[in-house]
């Protein structure tokens, strides 16, 4: 089994560019590359998927235990030639100070994956060795097999860094990458712009791969990636057999405004027997005839005026709500189901209107990071008192007098560091800022299915 994890010393060091370039280089060699992202990111995986033509998977240790992580990994990589895992933040960054709490390093140990560490070589020489040695020593169970030096302009500078690291750290340096604005990707307040919005990506990534091949030893990466397989004792089949439905359809919103989904969530719905019908709140006249509706996150604020113009779609979703069709909406979906959305230019746009109130964009992040909700009332996902894990990441607030359905909590180092009320439930509709992975609490999806199967 070939697999590697590409990590950085910190956010912004260039691990996404390096990861994308390596994925494209291997794809151009006609290899089947299975991509992954550590943590809850939706946008980087959209680029992975674009390059490899295989759905990228999130390996999120907050929502999934070790066995479920291995299950997701094995299931999606069984026919791949190599698996490439892009880390999150710095190699040892997670929740609090525990090195095994939602870190890329912990994921590498779960998967027995060798690590390639990306460092910023700008304005450094032998000091780079001190940095790499620290990463190597802090947890010796993490298998750092190689280093890639980013942001180095000349081969002479690179050779000094390479010789220093290999002399003092006994870690192989696999190459470097010069600064190049051609490969920068446009961003907005939630990170990189989703790949569905960018033209000419294929040319950009082809050129990136060519440059990666010039400066980085891809053949050696392939050699390093050859490692032992991992096994999981998690098995979804009993749950699927027990809860499988027939002749049921779920409509899933998917377009430029709504495209943040964990792929396993959609696949689980398919495995449970649901027929998937994708629809566009931007382009389609009305939601498809269905038994369930799922509206994920995204950027409805960017497309608020187009969403307002499509009145027939908004009316059809509200009618589905009035007919008690179970509707589950996450983050951007919540913003869509309110009465109005106030965009960045302070323009009010009409939305679906299931929940009284409006979404308002803010100048800074209102919520960021992992958290969980304890249900205050019965919802389509949870019975009273049940817990759902997930993460929030949004630049808006929902202004409303509606009663909240969940008590939300954030913990760090086993202490509650923040608590608030969130999520809104009305009839068979639930809308919340919380993004969740269905595997973390399979009872949630069981509850959801039951609501539409009466």
Tab-separated table of C-alpha atoms in Angstrom:
chain	number	residue	atom	x	y	z
A	1	UNK	CA	0.000	0.000	0.000
A	2	UNK	CA	1.407	3.350	-1.044
A	3	UNK	CA	0.534	6.320	1.170
A	4	UNK	CA	2.090	9.535	2.425
A	5	UNK	CA	0.978	12.444	4.572
A	6	UNK	CA	2.149	15.904	3.538
A	7	UNK	CA	2.349	18.165	6.586
A	8	UNK	CA	3.526	21.683	7.245
A	9	UNK	CA	5.363	23.367	10.058
A	10	UNK	CA	2.447	25.801	10.215
A	11	UNK	CA	-0.537	27.109	8.257
A	12	UNK	CA	0.473	29.081	5.190
A	13	UNK	CA	3.769	27.271	4.668
A	14	UNK	CA	2.673	25.991	1.244
A	15	UNK	CA	1.570	22.442	1.962
A	16	UNK	CA	-1.609	22.820	-0.115
A	17	UNK	CA	0.302	23.983	-3.201
A	18	UNK	CA	2.880	21.210	-2.759
A	19	UNK	CA	0.158	18.608	-2.161
A	20	UNK	CA	-1.816	19.682	-5.220
A	21	UNK	CA	1.314	19.693	-7.356
A	22	UNK	CA	2.310	16.191	-6.271
A	23	UNK	CA	-1.237	14.895	-6.832
A	24	UNK	CA	-1.256	16.387	-10.338
A	25	UNK	CA	2.230	15.099	-11.143
A	26	UNK	CA	1.254	11.547	-10.166
A	27	UNK	CA	-2.056	11.824	-12.017
A	28	UNK	CA	-0.159	12.881	-15.144
A	29	UNK	CA	1.845	9.680	-14.721
A	30	UNK	CA	-1.488	7.843	-15.127
A	31	UNK	CA	-1.604	6.805	-11.490
A	32	UNK	CA	-4.860	6.494	-9.551
A	33	UNK	CA	-4.348	8.995	-6.745
A	34	UNK	CA	-6.722	8.892	-3.772
A	35	UNK	CA	-6.674	12.237	-1.935
A	36	UNK	CA	-7.492	13.040	1.696
A	37	UNK	CA	-7.544	16.053	3.969
A	38	UNK	CA	-6.978	15.966	7.719
A	39	UNK	CA	-9.714	17.839	9.558
A	40	UNK	CA	-12.999	19.463	8.549
A	41	UNK	CA	-11.937	21.451	5.466
A	42	UNK	CA	-14.287	21.428	2.444
A	43	UNK	CA	-12.411	23.674	0.036
A	44	UNK	CA	-8.977	22.048	-0.250
A	45	UNK	CA	-10.671	18.676	-0.942
A	46	UNK	CA	-12.577	20.260	-3.827
A	47	UNK	CA	-9.210	20.917	-5.499
A	48	UNK	CA	-8.032	17.386	-4.682
A	49	UNK	CA	-11.143	15.993	-6.356
A	50	UNK	CA	-10.714	18.239	-9.396
A	51	UNK	CA	-7.139	17.054	-9.937
A	52	UNK	CA	-7.505	13.340	-9.269
A	53	UNK	CA	-11.070	12.807	-10.471
A	54	UNK	CA	-11.640	10.909	-7.220
A	55	UNK	CA	-13.602	12.248	-4.265
A	56	UNK	CA	-11.285	13.563	-1.574
A	57	UNK	CA	-12.075	12.341	1.944
A	58	UNK	CA	-11.874	14.140	5.270
A	59	UNK	CA	-10.012	12.296	8.018
A	60	UNK	CA	-11.357	14.085	11.076
A	61	UNK	CA	-10.409	12.652	14.454
A	62	UNK	CA	-12.823	14.909	16.317
A	63	UNK	CA	-15.863	13.420	14.653
A	64	UNK	CA	-14.488	9.963	13.867
A	65	UNK	CA	-12.620	7.581	16.142
A	66	UNK	CA	-9.474	5.812	14.945
A	67	UNK	CA	-11.293	2.754	13.606
A	68	UNK	CA	-13.689	4.878	11.550
A	69	UNK	CA	-10.756	6.887	10.176
A	70	UNK	CA	-9.117	3.661	9.023
A	71	UNK	CA	-12.439	2.418	7.613
A	72	UNK	CA	-12.883	5.561	5.500
A	73	UNK	CA	-9.281	5.343	4.353
A	74	UNK	CA	-9.378	1.662	3.402
A	75	UNK	CA	-12.737	1.807	1.677
A	76	UNK	CA	-11.805	4.722	-0.569
A	77	UNK	CA	-8.232	3.673	-1.360
A	78	UNK	CA	-8.701	-0.010	-2.141
A	79	UNK	CA	-8.339	0.466	-5.909
A	80	UNK	CA	-5.874	3.390	-5.776
A	81	UNK	CA	-2.200	3.303	-6.726
A	82	UNK	CA	-1.277	5.782	-4.007
A	83	UNK	CA	-3.023	7.738	-1.253
A	84	UNK	CA	-1.974	11.341	-0.576
A	85	UNK	CA	-3.100	12.899	2.711
A	86	UNK	CA	-2.839	16.671	3.081
A	87	UNK	CA	-2.390	17.709	6.697
A	88	UNK	CA	-4.065	20.543	8.555
A	89	UNK	CA	-2.335	23.589	10.097
A	90	UNK	CA	1.058	22.571	11.520
A	91	UNK	CA	2.002	18.908	11.944
A	92	UNK	CA	1.263	18.890	15.680
A	93	UNK	CA	-1.543	21.474	15.764
A	94	UNK	CA	-4.954	20.291	16.899
A	95	UNK	CA	-7.165	20.940	19.916
A	96	UNK	CA	-5.268	22.274	22.907
A	97	UNK	CA	-1.779	20.972	23.664
A	98	UNK	CA	-2.359	17.224	23.310
A	99	UNK	CA	-0.241	16.069	20.343
A	100	UNK	CA	-2.723	13.279	19.628
A	101	UNK	CA	-5.884	15.392	19.706
A	102	UNK	CA	-7.032	15.981	16.113
A	103	UNK	CA	-3.523	16.545	14.760
A	104	UNK	CA	-1.996	15.559	11.441
A	105	UNK	CA	0.674	13.719	13.395
A	106	UNK	CA	-1.937	11.541	15.077
A	107	UNK	CA	-3.553	10.766	11.721
A	108	UNK	CA	-0.173	9.702	10.349
A	109	UNK	CA	0.206	7.230	13.229
A	110	UNK	CA	-3.327	5.844	12.784
A	111	UNK	CA	-2.622	5.173	9.108
A	112	UNK	CA	1.049	4.201	9.545
A	113	UNK	CA	1.753	6.833	6.917
A	114	UNK	CA	5.224	8.323	6.392
A	115	UNK	CA	5.277	12.099	6.729
A	116	UNK	CA	6.808	14.597	4.332
A	117	UNK	CA	7.321	17.892	6.146
A	118	UNK	CA	7.030	21.153	4.190
A	119	UNK	CA	9.098	24.009	5.611
A	120	UNK	CA	9.558	27.640	4.619
A	121	UNK	CA	13.211	28.048	3.685
A	122	UNK	CA	13.120	31.800	3.153
A	123	UNK	CA	15.852	33.669	5.068
A	124	UNK	CA	17.145	30.471	6.723
A	125	UNK	CA	20.206	28.298	6.408
A	126	UNK	CA	21.405	25.877	9.130
A	127	UNK	CA	18.596	27.085	11.400
A	128	UNK	CA	16.293	25.001	9.232
A	129	UNK	CA	17.921	21.904	10.725
A	130	UNK	CA	17.069	23.043	14.242
A	131	UNK	CA	13.446	23.443	13.226
A	132	UNK	CA	13.225	20.035	11.544
A	133	UNK	CA	14.990	18.362	14.471
A	134	UNK	CA	12.392	19.769	16.844
A	135	UNK	CA	9.574	18.316	14.762
A	136	UNK	CA	11.388	14.986	14.638
A	137	UNK	CA	12.083	14.775	18.374
A	138	UNK	CA	8.810	15.932	19.935
A	139	UNK	CA	7.056	12.673	19.002
A	140	UNK	CA	9.397	9.946	17.790
A	141	UNK	CA	6.475	7.727	16.811
A	142	UNK	CA	5.723	10.090	13.930
A	143	UNK	CA	7.607	8.792	10.909
A	144	UNK	CA	9.055	11.924	9.268
A	145	UNK	CA	10.635	10.455	6.149
A	146	UNK	CA	11.378	13.556	4.123
A	147	UNK	CA	11.430	17.321	3.908
A	148	UNK	CA	10.418	19.664	1.088
A	149	UNK	CA	11.741	23.214	1.285
A	150	UNK	CA	9.312	25.824	0.014
A	151	UNK	CA	9.916	29.456	-0.936
A	152	UNK	CA	13.593	29.127	-1.888
A	153	UNK	CA	14.734	31.107	-4.925
A	154	UNK	CA	18.082	29.503	-5.799
A	155	UNK	CA	19.580	26.051	-5.885
A	156	UNK	CA	22.606	27.351	-3.965
A	157	UNK	CA	20.410	28.420	-1.059
A	158	UNK	CA	18.550	25.110	-1.226
A	159	UNK	CA	21.761	23.069	-1.074
A	160	UNK	CA	22.800	24.793	2.180
A	161	UNK	CA	19.443	23.940	3.748
A	162	UNK	CA	19.516	20.391	2.395
A	163	UNK	CA	23.022	19.678	3.698
A	164	UNK	CA	22.189	21.127	7.113
A	165	UNK	CA	19.019	19.077	7.573
A	166	UNK	CA	20.546	15.839	6.337
A	167	UNK	CA	23.648	16.295	8.515
A	168	UNK	CA	21.968	17.211	11.796
A	169	UNK	CA	18.565	15.544	11.496
A	170	UNK	CA	19.185	12.362	9.511
A	171	UNK	CA	16.117	13.174	7.422
A	172	UNK	CA	16.167	13.104	3.642
A	173	UNK	CA	15.443	16.356	1.799
A	174	UNK	CA	13.385	15.611	-1.294
A	175	UNK	CA	13.538	18.923	-3.098
A	176	UNK	CA	12.437	22.508	-3.018
A	177	UNK	CA	9.976	24.845	-4.672
A	178	UNK	CA	10.662	28.455	-5.685
A	179	UNK	CA	8.142	31.240	-5.029
A	180	UNK	CA	5.809	31.594	-8.008
A	181	UNK	CA	2.705	33.799	-8.081
A	182	UNK	CA	1.343	31.833	-11.039
A	183	UNK	CA	0.275	29.064	-8.679
A	184	UNK	CA	-1.386	31.172	-6.016
A	185	UNK	CA	-5.097	30.501	-5.633
A	186	UNK	CA	-7.638	33.246	-5.039
A	187	UNK	CA	-9.139	33.339	-1.563
A	188	UNK	CA	-12.046	34.775	0.341
A	189	UNK	CA	-13.067	34.959	3.981
A	190	UNK	CA	-13.488	31.199	4.456
A	191	UNK	CA	-10.297	30.173	2.687
A	192	UNK	CA	-9.650	29.235	-0.923
A	193	UNK	CA	-12.389	29.838	-3.447
A	194	UNK	CA	-14.119	26.506	-4.199
A	195	UNK	CA	-12.915	24.825	-7.363
A	196	UNK	CA	-16.379	24.865	-8.945
A	197	UNK	CA	-15.953	28.646	-9.374
A	198	UNK	CA	-12.546	28.770	-11.048
A	199	UNK	CA	-11.877	28.659	-14.789
A	200	UNK	CA	-8.709	27.315	-16.387
A	201	UNK	CA	-7.789	25.207	-13.347
A	202	UNK	CA	-6.620	22.326	-15.502
A	203	UNK	CA	-3.940	24.429	-17.195
A	204	UNK	CA	-2.843	25.933	-13.883
A	205	UNK	CA	-2.454	22.539	-12.217
A	206	UNK	CA	-0.756	20.981	-15.260
A	207	UNK	CA	1.835	23.756	-15.150
A	208	UNK	CA	2.202	23.302	-11.396
A	209	UNK	CA	2.871	19.590	-11.870
A	210	UNK	CA	5.555	20.325	-14.465
A	211	UNK	CA	7.294	22.666	-12.022
A	212	UNK	CA	6.989	20.170	-9.174
A	213	UNK	CA	8.679	17.519	-11.332
A	214	UNK	CA	11.587	19.940	-11.940
A	215	UNK	CA	12.339	20.620	-8.298
A	216	UNK	CA	11.037	17.664	-6.250
A	217	UNK	CA	12.045	13.991	-6.444
A	218	UNK	CA	8.699	12.366	-7.194
A	219	UNK	CA	10.298	8.962	-7.799
A	220	UNK	CA	11.742	8.996	-4.282
A	221	UNK	CA	8.362	9.998	-2.840
A	222	UNK	CA	6.877	6.907	-4.483
A	223	UNK	CA	9.569	4.752	-2.883
A	224	UNK	CA	8.995	6.281	0.552
A	225	UNK	CA	5.238	5.830	0.243
A	226	UNK	CA	5.408	2.023	0.083
A	227	UNK	CA	4.190	0.982	3.567
A	228	UNK	CA	2.176	-1.653	5.372
A	229	UNK	CA	-1.609	-1.781	5.247
A	230	UNK	CA	-3.883	-0.827	8.126
A	231	UNK	CA	-6.953	-2.704	9.291
A	232	UNK	CA	-10.189	-1.455	10.844
A	233	UNK	CA	-12.709	-3.254	13.023
A	234	UNK	CA	-15.473	-0.776	12.149
A	235	UNK	CA	-18.195	-2.164	9.878
A	236	UNK	CA	-21.188	-0.258	8.500
A	237	UNK	CA	-22.985	-3.261	7.032
A	238	UNK	CA	-25.055	-4.186	10.116
A	239	UNK	CA	-26.339	-0.609	10.399
A	240	UNK	CA	-27.150	-0.466	6.688
A	241	UNK	CA	-28.994	-3.787	6.728
A	242	UNK	CA	-31.019	-2.785	9.775
A	243	UNK	CA	-32.048	0.626	8.420
A	244	UNK	CA	-32.233	0.192	4.650
A	245	UNK	CA	-35.178	1.821	2.888
A	246	UNK	CA	-36.819	1.223	-0.469
A	247	UNK	CA	-38.405	3.629	-2.938
A	248	UNK	CA	-37.286	6.751	-1.080
A	249	UNK	CA	-35.624	9.822	-2.604
A	250	UNK	CA	-33.524	12.597	-1.110
A	251	UNK	CA	-32.966	15.915	-2.872
A	252	UNK	CA	-29.508	17.377	-2.205
A	253	UNK	CA	-28.675	21.012	-3.001
A	254	UNK	CA	-25.497	21.253	-5.059
A	255	UNK	CA	-24.303	24.273	-7.033
A	256	UNK	CA	-21.992	27.272	-6.613
A	257	UNK	CA	-23.897	28.449	-3.547
A	258	UNK	CA	-24.124	25.083	-1.743
A	259	UNK	CA	-21.368	22.497	-2.094
A	260	UNK	CA	-19.921	21.758	1.358
A	261	UNK	CA	-20.594	18.075	2.097
A	262	UNK	CA	-18.697	15.177	3.571
A	263	UNK	CA	-18.705	12.645	0.773
A	264	UNK	CA	-19.351	9.796	3.223
A	265	UNK	CA	-22.612	11.449	4.272
A	266	UNK	CA	-23.950	11.293	0.727
A	267	UNK	CA	-22.626	7.785	0.138
A	268	UNK	CA	-24.192	6.559	3.377
A	269	UNK	CA	-27.564	7.874	2.223
A	270	UNK	CA	-27.091	5.963	-1.041
A	271	UNK	CA	-26.054	2.794	0.786
A	272	UNK	CA	-29.189	3.094	2.892
A	273	UNK	CA	-31.246	2.836	-0.267
A	274	UNK	CA	-32.071	6.473	-0.957
A	275	UNK	CA	-32.191	7.679	-4.538
A	276	UNK	CA	-30.098	10.860	-4.779
A	277	UNK	CA	-31.459	13.777	-6.791
A	278	UNK	CA	-29.187	16.816	-6.923
A	279	UNK	CA	-30.820	20.192	-7.409
A	280	UNK	CA	-29.653	23.779	-7.762
A	281	UNK	CA	-31.316	26.481	-5.646
A	282	UNK	CA	-29.754	28.901	-8.129
A	283	UNK	CA	-30.799	27.375	-11.444
A	284	UNK	CA	-33.673	24.899	-11.031
A	285	UNK	CA	-37.283	26.063	-10.927
A	286	UNK	CA	-38.264	23.913	-7.952
A	287	UNK	CA	-36.975	21.173	-5.717
A	288	UNK	CA	-37.445	17.650	-7.049
A	289	UNK	CA	-40.275	15.452	-5.826
A	290	UNK	CA	-38.686	13.739	-2.826
A	291	UNK	CA	-39.038	12.283	0.652
A	292	UNK	CA	-36.094	14.186	2.220
A	293	UNK	CA	-34.108	17.369	1.533
A	294	UNK	CA	-30.467	18.057	2.463
A	295	UNK	CA	-28.985	21.552	2.040
A	296	UNK	CA	-25.285	21.785	2.878
A	297	UNK	CA	-22.999	24.713	3.500
A	298	UNK	CA	-21.366	27.007	1.009
A	299	UNK	CA	-21.482	30.682	0.086
A	300	UNK	CA	-25.128	31.755	-0.222
A	301	UNK	CA	-24.084	35.312	0.657
A	302	UNK	CA	-22.086	35.532	-2.576
A	303	UNK	CA	-25.128	34.486	-4.598
A	304	UNK	CA	-27.856	36.027	-2.445
A	305	UNK	CA	-29.409	38.064	-5.259
A	306	UNK	CA	-29.600	35.034	-7.566
A	307	UNK	CA	-31.179	32.992	-4.769
A	308	UNK	CA	-33.742	35.745	-4.222
A	309	UNK	CA	-34.595	35.938	-7.924
A	310	UNK	CA	-35.376	32.204	-8.012
A	311	UNK	CA	-38.689	32.653	-6.200
A	312	UNK	CA	-40.244	29.436	-7.477
A	313	UNK	CA	-37.440	27.382	-5.888
A	314	UNK	CA	-37.814	29.165	-2.572
A	315	UNK	CA	-41.567	28.594	-2.599
A	316	UNK	CA	-41.163	24.903	-3.433
A	317	UNK	CA	-38.827	24.343	-0.479
A	318	UNK	CA	-41.172	26.153	1.872
A	319	UNK	CA	-44.055	24.054	0.559
A	320	UNK	CA	-42.015	20.888	1.218
A	321	UNK	CA	-41.535	22.105	4.790
A	322	UNK	CA	-45.272	22.718	5.166
A	323	UNK	CA	-45.875	19.176	3.884
A	324	UNK	CA	-43.584	17.841	6.644
A	325	UNK	CA	-40.843	16.643	4.290
A	326	UNK	CA	-37.747	16.257	6.546
A	327	UNK	CA	-35.306	19.050	5.682
A	328	UNK	CA	-31.788	19.178	7.129
A	329	UNK	CA	-29.734	22.318	6.499
A	330	UNK	CA	-26.155	23.085	7.579
A	331	UNK	CA	-24.571	26.552	7.877
A	332	UNK	CA	-25.213	28.086	4.438
A	333	UNK	CA	-28.394	26.036	4.388
A	334	UNK	CA	-29.495	27.721	7.621
A	335	UNK	CA	-28.872	31.134	6.058
A	336	UNK	CA	-31.018	30.119	3.073
A	337	UNK	CA	-33.961	28.951	5.188
A	338	UNK	CA	-34.328	32.237	7.082
A	339	UNK	CA	-36.526	35.095	5.877
A	340	UNK	CA	-33.727	37.288	4.569
A	341	UNK	CA	-29.985	37.403	4.008
A	342	UNK	CA	-28.082	40.674	4.367
A	343	UNK	CA	-25.039	40.459	2.099
A	344	UNK	CA	-21.625	42.162	2.283
A	345	UNK	CA	-22.997	45.310	0.661
A	346	UNK	CA	-25.778	45.508	3.260
A	347	UNK	CA	-28.377	44.578	0.656
A	348	UNK	CA	-31.352	42.560	1.935
A	349	UNK	CA	-32.354	39.545	-0.128
A	350	UNK	CA	-35.416	37.392	0.443
A	351	UNK	CA	-34.789	33.760	1.296
A	352	UNK	CA	-37.071	30.746	1.915
A	353	UNK	CA	-38.665	31.983	5.134
A	354	UNK	CA	-39.133	28.777	7.116
A	355	UNK	CA	-37.477	30.383	10.138
A	356	UNK	CA	-38.299	33.901	11.278
A	357	UNK	CA	-35.211	36.081	11.189
A	358	UNK	CA	-32.313	36.967	8.923
A	359	UNK	CA	-28.655	36.142	8.360
A	360	UNK	CA	-26.232	39.028	8.580
A	361	UNK	CA	-22.653	38.969	7.375
A	362	UNK	CA	-20.008	40.042	9.881
A	363	UNK	CA	-16.521	41.474	9.490
A	364	UNK	CA	-14.878	38.644	11.455
A	365	UNK	CA	-15.400	34.996	12.246
A	366	UNK	CA	-18.259	34.511	14.703
A	367	UNK	CA	-17.594	30.856	15.388
A	368	UNK	CA	-14.561	28.797	14.516
A	369	UNK	CA	-13.597	25.238	15.350
A	370	UNK	CA	-14.831	21.998	16.797
A	371	UNK	CA	-17.852	21.921	19.060
A	372	UNK	CA	-20.813	19.722	19.903
A	373	UNK	CA	-24.511	20.202	20.454
A	374	UNK	CA	-26.735	18.696	23.132
A	375	UNK	CA	-30.302	18.558	21.886
A	376	UNK	CA	-32.745	20.560	24.029
A	377	UNK	CA	-35.733	19.203	22.099
A	378	UNK	CA	-36.423	16.368	19.707
A	379	UNK	CA	-35.296	17.207	16.169
A	380	UNK	CA	-35.141	15.259	12.926
A	381	UNK	CA	-31.545	14.296	13.804
A	382	UNK	CA	-31.593	13.794	17.538
A	383	UNK	CA	-33.782	12.949	20.457
A	384	UNK	CA	-33.706	15.219	23.488
A	385	UNK	CA	-30.373	14.931	25.306
A	386	UNK	CA	-28.469	13.335	22.406
A	387	UNK	CA	-25.137	14.782	21.306
A	388	UNK	CA	-23.899	15.640	17.818
A	389	UNK	CA	-20.251	16.505	17.171
A	390	UNK	CA	-19.154	18.842	14.434
A	391	UNK	CA	-17.541	22.154	13.656
A	392	UNK	CA	-18.626	25.723	13.007
A	393	UNK	CA	-16.855	28.161	10.703
A	394	UNK	CA	-18.883	31.175	9.635
A	395	UNK	CA	-18.787	34.909	9.036
A	396	UNK	CA	-22.470	35.498	9.746
A	397	UNK	CA	-25.007	35.523	12.544
A	398	UNK	CA	-28.653	34.510	12.399
A	399	UNK	CA	-30.741	37.221	14.018
A	400	UNK	CA	-33.963	35.664	15.293
A	401	UNK	CA	-36.329	35.184	18.189
A	402	UNK	CA	-36.811	31.506	17.316
A	403	UNK	CA	-36.049	29.128	20.180
A	404	UNK	CA	-32.732	27.314	19.818
A	405	UNK	CA	-32.712	23.527	19.554
A	406	UNK	CA	-29.202	22.832	20.901
A	407	UNK	CA	-26.888	23.821	23.693
A	408	UNK	CA	-23.561	24.196	21.933
A	409	UNK	CA	-20.244	23.649	23.706
A	410	UNK	CA	-16.588	23.920	22.838
A	411	UNK	CA	-14.030	21.990	24.895
A	412	UNK	CA	-10.272	22.251	25.116
A	413	UNK	CA	-8.081	19.983	27.232
A	414	UNK	CA	-11.266	18.453	28.758
A	415	UNK	CA	-12.621	21.822	29.913
A	416	UNK	CA	-15.620	23.678	28.514
A	417	UNK	CA	-14.233	26.955	27.170
A	418	UNK	CA	-17.368	28.300	25.509
A	419	UNK	CA	-21.102	27.632	25.530
A	420	UNK	CA	-23.957	29.089	23.482
A	421	UNK	CA	-27.367	28.253	22.041
A	422	UNK	CA	-27.734	27.244	18.403
A	423	UNK	CA	-29.725	25.437	15.768
A	424	UNK	CA	-33.416	25.813	14.968
A	425	UNK	CA	-36.070	23.109	14.667
A	426	UNK	CA	-39.591	23.549	13.317
A	427	UNK	CA	-41.835	20.650	12.401
A	428	UNK	CA	-39.612	18.357	10.309
A	429	UNK	CA	-36.996	20.989	9.464
A	430	UNK	CA	-33.672	21.436	11.251
A	431	UNK	CA	-31.183	24.183	10.390
A	432	UNK	CA	-27.913	24.714	12.235
A	433	UNK	CA	-24.491	26.263	11.774
A	434	UNK	CA	-22.977	22.928	12.845
A	435	UNK	CA	-21.383	20.793	10.114
A	436	UNK	CA	-21.438	17.136	11.127
A	437	UNK	CA	-20.203	13.810	9.819
A	438	UNK	CA	-22.954	11.190	10.008
A	439	UNK	CA	-20.520	8.470	11.094
A	440	UNK	CA	-19.924	10.235	14.416
A	441	UNK	CA	-23.451	9.404	15.581
A	442	UNK	CA	-25.275	6.935	13.365
A	443	UNK	CA	-28.405	7.326	15.490
A	444	UNK	CA	-28.754	10.791	13.946
A	445	UNK	CA	-29.171	9.459	10.441
A	446	UNK	CA	-31.487	6.728	11.776
A	447	UNK	CA	-33.666	9.416	13.347
A	448	UNK	CA	-33.632	11.376	10.089
A	449	UNK	CA	-34.717	8.394	8.019
A	450	UNK	CA	-37.526	7.551	10.442
A	451	UNK	CA	-38.995	11.045	10.064
A	452	UNK	CA	-39.548	10.515	6.351
A	453	UNK	CA	-40.655	6.899	6.572
A	454	UNK	CA	-43.913	7.265	8.463
